[in-house]
C-alpha positions in Angstrom: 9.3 -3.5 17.3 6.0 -4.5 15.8 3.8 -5.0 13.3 4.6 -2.6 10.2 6.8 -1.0 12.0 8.8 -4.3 12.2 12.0 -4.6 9.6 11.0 -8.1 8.7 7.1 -8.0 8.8 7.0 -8.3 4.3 8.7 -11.5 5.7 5.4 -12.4 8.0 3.3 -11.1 5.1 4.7 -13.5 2.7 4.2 -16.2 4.3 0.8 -15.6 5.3 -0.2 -15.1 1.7 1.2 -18.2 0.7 -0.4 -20.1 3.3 -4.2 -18.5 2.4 -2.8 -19.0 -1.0 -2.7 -22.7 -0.7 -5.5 -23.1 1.9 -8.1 -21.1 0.2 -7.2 -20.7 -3.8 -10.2 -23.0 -4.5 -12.9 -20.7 -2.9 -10.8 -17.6 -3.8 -9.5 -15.1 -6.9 -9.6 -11.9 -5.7 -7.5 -10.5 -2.8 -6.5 -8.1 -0.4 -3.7 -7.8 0.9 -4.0 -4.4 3.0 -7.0 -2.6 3.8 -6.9 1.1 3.4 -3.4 2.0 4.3 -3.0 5.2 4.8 -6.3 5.4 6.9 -3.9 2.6 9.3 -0.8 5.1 8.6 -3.0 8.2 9.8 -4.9 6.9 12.8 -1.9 4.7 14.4 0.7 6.7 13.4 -0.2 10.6 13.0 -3.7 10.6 15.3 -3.0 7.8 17.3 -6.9 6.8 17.6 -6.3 3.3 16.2 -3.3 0.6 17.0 -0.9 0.7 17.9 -1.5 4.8 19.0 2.6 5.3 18.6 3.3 9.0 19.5 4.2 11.1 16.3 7.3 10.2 14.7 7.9 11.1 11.0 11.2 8.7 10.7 8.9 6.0 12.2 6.0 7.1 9.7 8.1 6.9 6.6 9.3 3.3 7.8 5.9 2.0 8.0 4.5 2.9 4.9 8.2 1.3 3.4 7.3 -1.9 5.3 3.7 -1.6 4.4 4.5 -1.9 0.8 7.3 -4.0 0.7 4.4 -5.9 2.5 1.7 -5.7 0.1 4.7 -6.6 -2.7 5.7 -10.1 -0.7 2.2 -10.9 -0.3 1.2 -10.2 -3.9 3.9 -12.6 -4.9 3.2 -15.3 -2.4 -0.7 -15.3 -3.5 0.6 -15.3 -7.5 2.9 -18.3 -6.6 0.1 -20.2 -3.9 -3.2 -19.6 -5.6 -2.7 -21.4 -8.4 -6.7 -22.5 -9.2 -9.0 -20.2 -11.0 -12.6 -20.2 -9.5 -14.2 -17.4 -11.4 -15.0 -17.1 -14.7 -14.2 -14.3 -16.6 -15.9 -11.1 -16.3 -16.2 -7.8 -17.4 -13.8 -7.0 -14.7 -11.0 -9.3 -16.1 -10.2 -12.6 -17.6 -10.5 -15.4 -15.4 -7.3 -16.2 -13.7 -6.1 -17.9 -10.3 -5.4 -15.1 -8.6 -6.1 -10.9 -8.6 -4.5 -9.3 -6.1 -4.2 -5.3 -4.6 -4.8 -3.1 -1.7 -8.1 -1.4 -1.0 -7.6 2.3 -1.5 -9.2 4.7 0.6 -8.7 7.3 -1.8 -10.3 11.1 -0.8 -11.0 14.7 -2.0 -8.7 17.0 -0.2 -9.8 20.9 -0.1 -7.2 24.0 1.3 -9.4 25.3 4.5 -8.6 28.6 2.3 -8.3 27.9 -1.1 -6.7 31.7 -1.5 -3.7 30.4 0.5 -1.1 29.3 -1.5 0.2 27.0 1.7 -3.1 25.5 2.1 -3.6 25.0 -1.1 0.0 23.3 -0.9 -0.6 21.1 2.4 -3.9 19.5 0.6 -2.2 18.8 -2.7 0.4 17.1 -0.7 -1.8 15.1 2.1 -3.9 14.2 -1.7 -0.6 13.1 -2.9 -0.2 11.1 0.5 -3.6 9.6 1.1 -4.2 8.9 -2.9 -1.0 8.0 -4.8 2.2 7.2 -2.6 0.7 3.5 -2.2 -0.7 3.0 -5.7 2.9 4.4 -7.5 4.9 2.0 -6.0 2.7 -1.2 -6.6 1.4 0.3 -10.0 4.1 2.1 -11.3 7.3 0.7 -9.1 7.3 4.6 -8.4 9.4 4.6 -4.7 9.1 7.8 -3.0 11.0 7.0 0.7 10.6 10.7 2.3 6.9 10.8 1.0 7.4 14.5 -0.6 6.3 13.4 -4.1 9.4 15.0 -6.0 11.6 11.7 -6.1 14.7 13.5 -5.5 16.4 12.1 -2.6 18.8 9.4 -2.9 16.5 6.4 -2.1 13.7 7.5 -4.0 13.5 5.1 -7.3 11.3 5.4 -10.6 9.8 2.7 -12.1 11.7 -0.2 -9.7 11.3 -3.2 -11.4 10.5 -5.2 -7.8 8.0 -3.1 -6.9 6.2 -2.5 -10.2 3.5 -4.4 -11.5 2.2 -5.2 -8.3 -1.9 -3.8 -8.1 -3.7 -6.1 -10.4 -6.6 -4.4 -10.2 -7.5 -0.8 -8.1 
């Protein structure tokens, strides 16, 4: 197993974010961790167009956009703890500070095919819910939804989880 896919790959993350961290917090305040990840999620793991292409598995979705953001979460902390030199100065953006850190959303407009249709009115609120807000609740608001079907009712969905929270410093 590889990649996000991969158990252990926050693990990797981590200590790739503290190593660009310490090699490059005197050139550098604002980061990414993750570029667009549900565009990732959708075209290598539900189109198959882009890397790594696996065929359609929902178990195997759901674990990669866990991993993903327990990802992003080890990162963020690594850079925080690394990046310890403030190059900009403060801005209208924010106050200057060593290190911002987040994900770049991809966020998109998502309109029912037949907007008279209650389930395609459903299947774009959800694929909204999906694309927009499943990453940004967990690092914003430490929101963890684990079968992705934004009610936060199974048993390892958690609100406001303190580990994950707290963890976009900018969107």
């Amino acid at each position: 197993t590889q990649g996000f896919a991969a158990d252990t790959v926050h693990e990797d993350f981590a200590a790739w974010g503290r190593f660009l961290g310490a090699e490059y917090g005197r050139q550098v305040d604002w980061w990414v961790t993750i570029n667009e990840p549900f565009a990732y999620l959708a075209g290598g793991y539900l189109q198959t167009n882009f890397p790594p292409g696996a065929p359609f598995d929902p178990a195997l979705v759901l674990r990669v956009v866990r991993n993903m953001v327990k990802s992003h979460v080890a990162a963020y902390d690594a850079l925080h703890e690394a990046d310890t030199v403030t190059v900009a100065p403060a801005t209208a953006a924010g106050p200057a500070r060593p290190a911002w850190v987040s994900i770049a959303s991809h966020n998109r407009v998502w309109r029912p095919a037949r907007p008279d249709n209650e389930d395609d009115v459903a299947a774009a609120r959800h694929i909204g819910y999906l694309n927009n807000l499943l990453f940004l609740n967990a690092i914003v608001r430490g929101d963890v939804d684990d079968d992705g079907d934004g009610a936060y009712t199974s048993p390892t969905d958690r609100r406001d989880d303190p580990a994950w929270r707290g963890r976009a410093d900018y969107v």
